[in-house]
PDB file of C-alpha atoms in Angstrom:
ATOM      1  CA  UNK A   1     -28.139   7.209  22.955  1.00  0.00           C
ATOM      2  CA  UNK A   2     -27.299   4.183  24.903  1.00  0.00           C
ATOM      3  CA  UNK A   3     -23.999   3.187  26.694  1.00  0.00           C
ATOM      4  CA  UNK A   4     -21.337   1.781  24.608  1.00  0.00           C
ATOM      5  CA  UNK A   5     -20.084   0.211  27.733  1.00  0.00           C
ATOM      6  CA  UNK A   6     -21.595  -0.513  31.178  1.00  0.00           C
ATOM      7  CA  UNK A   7     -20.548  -1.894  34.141  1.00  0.00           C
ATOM      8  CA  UNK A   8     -20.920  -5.415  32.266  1.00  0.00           C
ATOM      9  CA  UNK A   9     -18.920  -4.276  29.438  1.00  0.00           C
ATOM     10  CA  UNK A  10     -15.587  -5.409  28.275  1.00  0.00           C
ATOM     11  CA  UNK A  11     -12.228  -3.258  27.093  1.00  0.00           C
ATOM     12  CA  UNK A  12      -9.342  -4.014  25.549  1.00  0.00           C
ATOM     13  CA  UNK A  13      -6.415  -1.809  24.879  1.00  0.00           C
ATOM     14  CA  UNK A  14      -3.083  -3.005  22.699  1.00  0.00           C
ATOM     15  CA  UNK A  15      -0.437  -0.500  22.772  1.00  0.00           C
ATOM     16  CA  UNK A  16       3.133  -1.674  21.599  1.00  0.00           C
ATOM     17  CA  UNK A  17       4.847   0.874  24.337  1.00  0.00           C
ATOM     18  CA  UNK A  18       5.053  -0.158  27.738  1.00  0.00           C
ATOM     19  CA  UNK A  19       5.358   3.194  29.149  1.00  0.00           C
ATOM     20  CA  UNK A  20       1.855   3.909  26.953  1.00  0.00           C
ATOM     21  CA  UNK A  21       0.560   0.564  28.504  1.00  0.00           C
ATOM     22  CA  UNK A  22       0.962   1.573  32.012  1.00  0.00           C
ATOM     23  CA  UNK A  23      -0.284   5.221  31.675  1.00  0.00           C
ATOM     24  CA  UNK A  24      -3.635   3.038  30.205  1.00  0.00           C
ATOM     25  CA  UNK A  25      -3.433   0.915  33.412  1.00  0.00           C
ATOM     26  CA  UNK A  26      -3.737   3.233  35.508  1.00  0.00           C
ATOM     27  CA  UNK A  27      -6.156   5.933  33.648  1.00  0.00           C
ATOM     28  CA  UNK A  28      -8.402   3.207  33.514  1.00  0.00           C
ATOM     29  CA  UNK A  29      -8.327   1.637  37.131  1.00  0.00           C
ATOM     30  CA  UNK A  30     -11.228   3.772  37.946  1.00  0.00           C
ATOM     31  CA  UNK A  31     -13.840   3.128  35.217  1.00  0.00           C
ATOM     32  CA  UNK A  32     -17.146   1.229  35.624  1.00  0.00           C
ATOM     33  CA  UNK A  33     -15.850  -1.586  33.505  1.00  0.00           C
ATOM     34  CA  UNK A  34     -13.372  -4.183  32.743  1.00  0.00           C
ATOM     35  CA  UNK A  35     -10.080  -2.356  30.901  1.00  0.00           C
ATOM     36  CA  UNK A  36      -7.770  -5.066  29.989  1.00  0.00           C
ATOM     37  CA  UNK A  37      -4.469  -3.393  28.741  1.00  0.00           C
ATOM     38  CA  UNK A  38      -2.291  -5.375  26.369  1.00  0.00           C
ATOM     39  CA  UNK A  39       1.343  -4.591  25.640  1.00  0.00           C
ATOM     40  CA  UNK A  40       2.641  -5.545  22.556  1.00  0.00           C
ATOM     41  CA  UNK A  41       2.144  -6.187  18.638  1.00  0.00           C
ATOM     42  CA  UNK A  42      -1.701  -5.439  17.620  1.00  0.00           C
ATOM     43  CA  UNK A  43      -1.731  -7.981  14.780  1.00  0.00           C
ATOM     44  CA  UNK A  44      -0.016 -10.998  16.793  1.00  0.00           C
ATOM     45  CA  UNK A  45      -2.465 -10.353  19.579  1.00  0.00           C
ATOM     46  CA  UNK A  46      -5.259 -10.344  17.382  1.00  0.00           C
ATOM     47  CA  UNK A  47      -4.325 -13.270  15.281  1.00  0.00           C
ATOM     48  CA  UNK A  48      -3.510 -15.204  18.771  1.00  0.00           C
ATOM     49  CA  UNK A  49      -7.043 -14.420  20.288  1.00  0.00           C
ATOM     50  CA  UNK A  50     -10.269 -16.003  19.932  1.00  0.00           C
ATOM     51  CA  UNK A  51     -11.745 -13.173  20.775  1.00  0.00           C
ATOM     52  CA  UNK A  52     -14.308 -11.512  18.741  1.00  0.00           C
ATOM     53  CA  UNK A  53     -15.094  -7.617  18.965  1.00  0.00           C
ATOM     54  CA  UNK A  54     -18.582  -5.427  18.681  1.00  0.00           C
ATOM     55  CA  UNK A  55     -16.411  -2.354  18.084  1.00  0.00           C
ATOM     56  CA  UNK A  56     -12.540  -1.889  17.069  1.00  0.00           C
ATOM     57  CA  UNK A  57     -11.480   2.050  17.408  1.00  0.00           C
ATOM     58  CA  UNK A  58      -8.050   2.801  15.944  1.00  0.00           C
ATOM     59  CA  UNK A  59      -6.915   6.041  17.180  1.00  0.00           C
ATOM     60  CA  UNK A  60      -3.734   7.643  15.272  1.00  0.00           C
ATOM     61  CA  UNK A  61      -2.099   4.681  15.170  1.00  0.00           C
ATOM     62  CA  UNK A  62      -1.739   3.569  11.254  1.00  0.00           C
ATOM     63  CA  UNK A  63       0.627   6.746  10.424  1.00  0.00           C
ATOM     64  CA  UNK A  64       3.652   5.018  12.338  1.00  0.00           C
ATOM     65  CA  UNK A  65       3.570   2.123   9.684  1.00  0.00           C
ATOM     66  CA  UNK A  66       4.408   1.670   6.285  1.00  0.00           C
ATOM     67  CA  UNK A  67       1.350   1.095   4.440  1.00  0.00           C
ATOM     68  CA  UNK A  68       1.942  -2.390   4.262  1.00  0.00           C
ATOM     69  CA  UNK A  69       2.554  -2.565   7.945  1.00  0.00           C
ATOM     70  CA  UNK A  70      -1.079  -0.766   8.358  1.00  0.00           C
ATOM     71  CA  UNK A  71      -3.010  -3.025   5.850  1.00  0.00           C
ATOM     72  CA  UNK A  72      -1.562  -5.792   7.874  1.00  0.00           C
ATOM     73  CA  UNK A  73      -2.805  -4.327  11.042  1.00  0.00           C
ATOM     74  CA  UNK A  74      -6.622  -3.461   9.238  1.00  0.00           C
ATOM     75  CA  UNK A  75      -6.377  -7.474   8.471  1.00  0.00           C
ATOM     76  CA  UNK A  76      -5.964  -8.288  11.915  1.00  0.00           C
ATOM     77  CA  UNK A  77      -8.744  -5.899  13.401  1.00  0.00           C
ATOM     78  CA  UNK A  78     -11.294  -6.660   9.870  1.00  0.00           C
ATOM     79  CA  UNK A  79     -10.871 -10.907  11.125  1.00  0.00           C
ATOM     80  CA  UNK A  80     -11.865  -9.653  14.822  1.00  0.00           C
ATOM     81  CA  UNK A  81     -15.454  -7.605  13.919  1.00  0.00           C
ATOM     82  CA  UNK A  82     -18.461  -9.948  14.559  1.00  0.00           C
ATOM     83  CA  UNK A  83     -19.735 -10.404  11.200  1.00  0.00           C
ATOM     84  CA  UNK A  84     -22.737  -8.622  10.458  1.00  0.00           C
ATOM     85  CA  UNK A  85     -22.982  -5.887  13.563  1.00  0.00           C
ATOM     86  CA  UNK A  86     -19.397  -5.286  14.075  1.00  0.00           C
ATOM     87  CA  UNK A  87     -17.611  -1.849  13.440  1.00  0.00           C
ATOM     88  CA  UNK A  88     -14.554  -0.273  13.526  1.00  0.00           C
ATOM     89  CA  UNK A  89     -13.684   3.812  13.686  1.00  0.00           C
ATOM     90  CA  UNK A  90     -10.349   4.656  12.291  1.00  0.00           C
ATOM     91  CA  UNK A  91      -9.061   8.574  12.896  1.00  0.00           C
ATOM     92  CA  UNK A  92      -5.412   9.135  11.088  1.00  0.00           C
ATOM     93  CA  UNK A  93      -3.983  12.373   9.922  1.00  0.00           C
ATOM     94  CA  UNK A  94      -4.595  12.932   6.314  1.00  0.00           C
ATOM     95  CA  UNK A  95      -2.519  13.908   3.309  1.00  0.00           C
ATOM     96  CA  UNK A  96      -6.313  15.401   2.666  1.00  0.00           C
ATOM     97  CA  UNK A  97      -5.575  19.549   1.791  1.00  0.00           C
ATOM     98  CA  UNK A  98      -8.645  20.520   1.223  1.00  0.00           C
ATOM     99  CA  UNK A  99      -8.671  21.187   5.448  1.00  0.00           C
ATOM    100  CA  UNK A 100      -5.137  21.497   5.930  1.00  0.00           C
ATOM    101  CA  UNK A 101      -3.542  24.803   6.720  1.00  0.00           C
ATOM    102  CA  UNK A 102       0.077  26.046   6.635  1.00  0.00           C
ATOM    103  CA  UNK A 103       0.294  24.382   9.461  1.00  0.00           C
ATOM    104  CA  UNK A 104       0.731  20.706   7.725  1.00  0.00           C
ATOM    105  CA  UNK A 105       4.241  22.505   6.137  1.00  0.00           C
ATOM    106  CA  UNK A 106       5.807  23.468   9.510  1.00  0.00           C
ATOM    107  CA  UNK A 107       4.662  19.606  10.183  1.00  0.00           C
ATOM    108  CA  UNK A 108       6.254  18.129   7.604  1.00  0.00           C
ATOM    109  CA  UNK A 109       9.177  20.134   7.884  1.00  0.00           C
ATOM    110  CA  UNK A 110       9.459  19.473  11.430  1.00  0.00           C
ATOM    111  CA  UNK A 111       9.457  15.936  10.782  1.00  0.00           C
ATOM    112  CA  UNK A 112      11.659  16.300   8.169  1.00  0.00           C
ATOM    113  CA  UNK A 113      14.406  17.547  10.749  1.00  0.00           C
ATOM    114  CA  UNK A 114      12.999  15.609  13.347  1.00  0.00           C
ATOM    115  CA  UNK A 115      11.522  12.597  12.734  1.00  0.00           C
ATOM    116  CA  UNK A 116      12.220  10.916  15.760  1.00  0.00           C
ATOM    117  CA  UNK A 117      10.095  13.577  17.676  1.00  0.00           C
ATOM    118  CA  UNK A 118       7.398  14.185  15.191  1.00  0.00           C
ATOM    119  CA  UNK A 119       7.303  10.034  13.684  1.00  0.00           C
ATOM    120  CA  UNK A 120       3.788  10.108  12.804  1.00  0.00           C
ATOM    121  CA  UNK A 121       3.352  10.972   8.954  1.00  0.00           C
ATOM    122  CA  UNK A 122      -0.315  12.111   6.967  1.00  0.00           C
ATOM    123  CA  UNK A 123      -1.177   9.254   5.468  1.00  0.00           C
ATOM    124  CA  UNK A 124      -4.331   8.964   2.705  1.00  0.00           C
ATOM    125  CA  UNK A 125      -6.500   6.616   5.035  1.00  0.00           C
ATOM    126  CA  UNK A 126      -8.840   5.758   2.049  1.00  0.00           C
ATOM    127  CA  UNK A 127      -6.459   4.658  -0.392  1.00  0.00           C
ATOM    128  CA  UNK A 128      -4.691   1.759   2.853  1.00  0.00           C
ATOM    129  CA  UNK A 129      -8.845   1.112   3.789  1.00  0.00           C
ATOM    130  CA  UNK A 130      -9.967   0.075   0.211  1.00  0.00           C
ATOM    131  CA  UNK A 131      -6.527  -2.305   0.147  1.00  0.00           C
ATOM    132  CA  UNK A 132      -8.544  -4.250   3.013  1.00  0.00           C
ATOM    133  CA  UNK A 133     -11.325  -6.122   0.442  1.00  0.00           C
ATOM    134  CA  UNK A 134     -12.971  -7.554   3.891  1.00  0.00           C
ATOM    135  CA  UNK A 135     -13.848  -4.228   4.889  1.00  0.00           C
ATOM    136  CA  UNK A 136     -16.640  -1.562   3.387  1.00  0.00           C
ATOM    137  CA  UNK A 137     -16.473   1.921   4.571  1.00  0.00           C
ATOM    138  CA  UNK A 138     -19.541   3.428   5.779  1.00  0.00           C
ATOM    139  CA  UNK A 139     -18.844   7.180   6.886  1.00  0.00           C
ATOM    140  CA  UNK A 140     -15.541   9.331   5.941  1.00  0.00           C
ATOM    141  CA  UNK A 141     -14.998  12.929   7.356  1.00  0.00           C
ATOM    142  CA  UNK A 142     -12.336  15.262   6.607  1.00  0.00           C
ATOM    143  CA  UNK A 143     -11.637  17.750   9.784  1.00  0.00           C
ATOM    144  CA  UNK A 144      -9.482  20.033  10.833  1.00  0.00           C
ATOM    145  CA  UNK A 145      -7.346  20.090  13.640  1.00  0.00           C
ATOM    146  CA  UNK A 146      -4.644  22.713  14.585  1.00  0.00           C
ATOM    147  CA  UNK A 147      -3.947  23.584  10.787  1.00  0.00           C
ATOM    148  CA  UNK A 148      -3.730  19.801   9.925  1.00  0.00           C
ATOM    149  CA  UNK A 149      -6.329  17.356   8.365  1.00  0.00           C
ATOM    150  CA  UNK A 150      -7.912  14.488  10.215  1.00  0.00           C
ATOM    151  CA  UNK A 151      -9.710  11.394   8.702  1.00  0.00           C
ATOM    152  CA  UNK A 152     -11.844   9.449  10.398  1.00  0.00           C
ATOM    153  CA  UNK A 153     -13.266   6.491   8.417  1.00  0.00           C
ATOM    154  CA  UNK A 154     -15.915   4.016   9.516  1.00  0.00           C
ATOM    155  CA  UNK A 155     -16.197   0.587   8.323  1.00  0.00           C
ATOM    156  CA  UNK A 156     -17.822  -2.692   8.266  1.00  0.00           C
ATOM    157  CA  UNK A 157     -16.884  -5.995   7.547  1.00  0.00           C
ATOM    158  CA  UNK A 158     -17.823  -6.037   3.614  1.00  0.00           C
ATOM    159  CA  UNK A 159     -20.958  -8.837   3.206  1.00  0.00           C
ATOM    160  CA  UNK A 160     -20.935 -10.614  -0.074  1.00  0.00           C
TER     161      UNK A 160
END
């Protein structure tokens, strides 16, 4: 398995936090390539750039949007993917049960009480993927992780 970036490789990072952004800044000041760490909106950065992408990762991020928020967002990255060879992982809690434990009540019920502590909801990262007609998905898992259910999806940019 080969590198997915060397020393001539390029990142970028979009967080809309700025405390996030700088905690990126400076966890990545040491790596053997370029990390360039964006603050602000994903989809206005990515509709402002000419920038095309080999790989778009998307790492529990669309569970602190409404789902029309988080299509939005899948727009952005889909337009970004170079055609053909271009990929994107996304990883989202899941409203999936078939590997959630009890744990996903004491979630929910926490962020029921709470939800300015626990904001991120399970969300049913198919059903928003399939909204996105540019993009195919390739793999889908279902894991668990501390009681709750994780999705990871894979996709493409959908070829006609």
């Amino acid at each position: 398995m080969g590198k997915i970036v060397g020393k001539g490789g390029h990142i970028f990072g979009i967080d809309l936090s700025p405390a996030m952004c700088q905690i990126a800044k400076q966890r990545c000041e040491s790596l053997p390539c370029q990390v360039d760490v964006i603050c602000g909106d994903a989809v206005q950065i990515l509709t402002n750039t000419n920038e095309m992408f080999d790989r778009i990762s998307m790492t529990f991020t669309l569970e602190l949007f409404d789902e029309t928020d988080a299509t939005q967002l899948l727009k952005a990255a889909a337009s970004k993917l170079v055609p053909g060879s271009g990929r994107m992982v996304i990883v989202s809690m899941s409203t999936a049960v078939e590997k959630a434990g009890c744990m996903m009540g004491c979630y929910a019920c926490c962020r029921c009480v709470c939800p300015c502590v626990v904001d991120c909801k399970p969300i049913d990262l198919e059903a928003i993927v399939t909204k996105v007609k540019e993009l195919a998905i390739v793999t889908r898992s279902i894991l668990p992780m501390y009681g709750l259910a994780v999705e990871i999806i894979e996709v493409n940019i959908e070829v006609d």
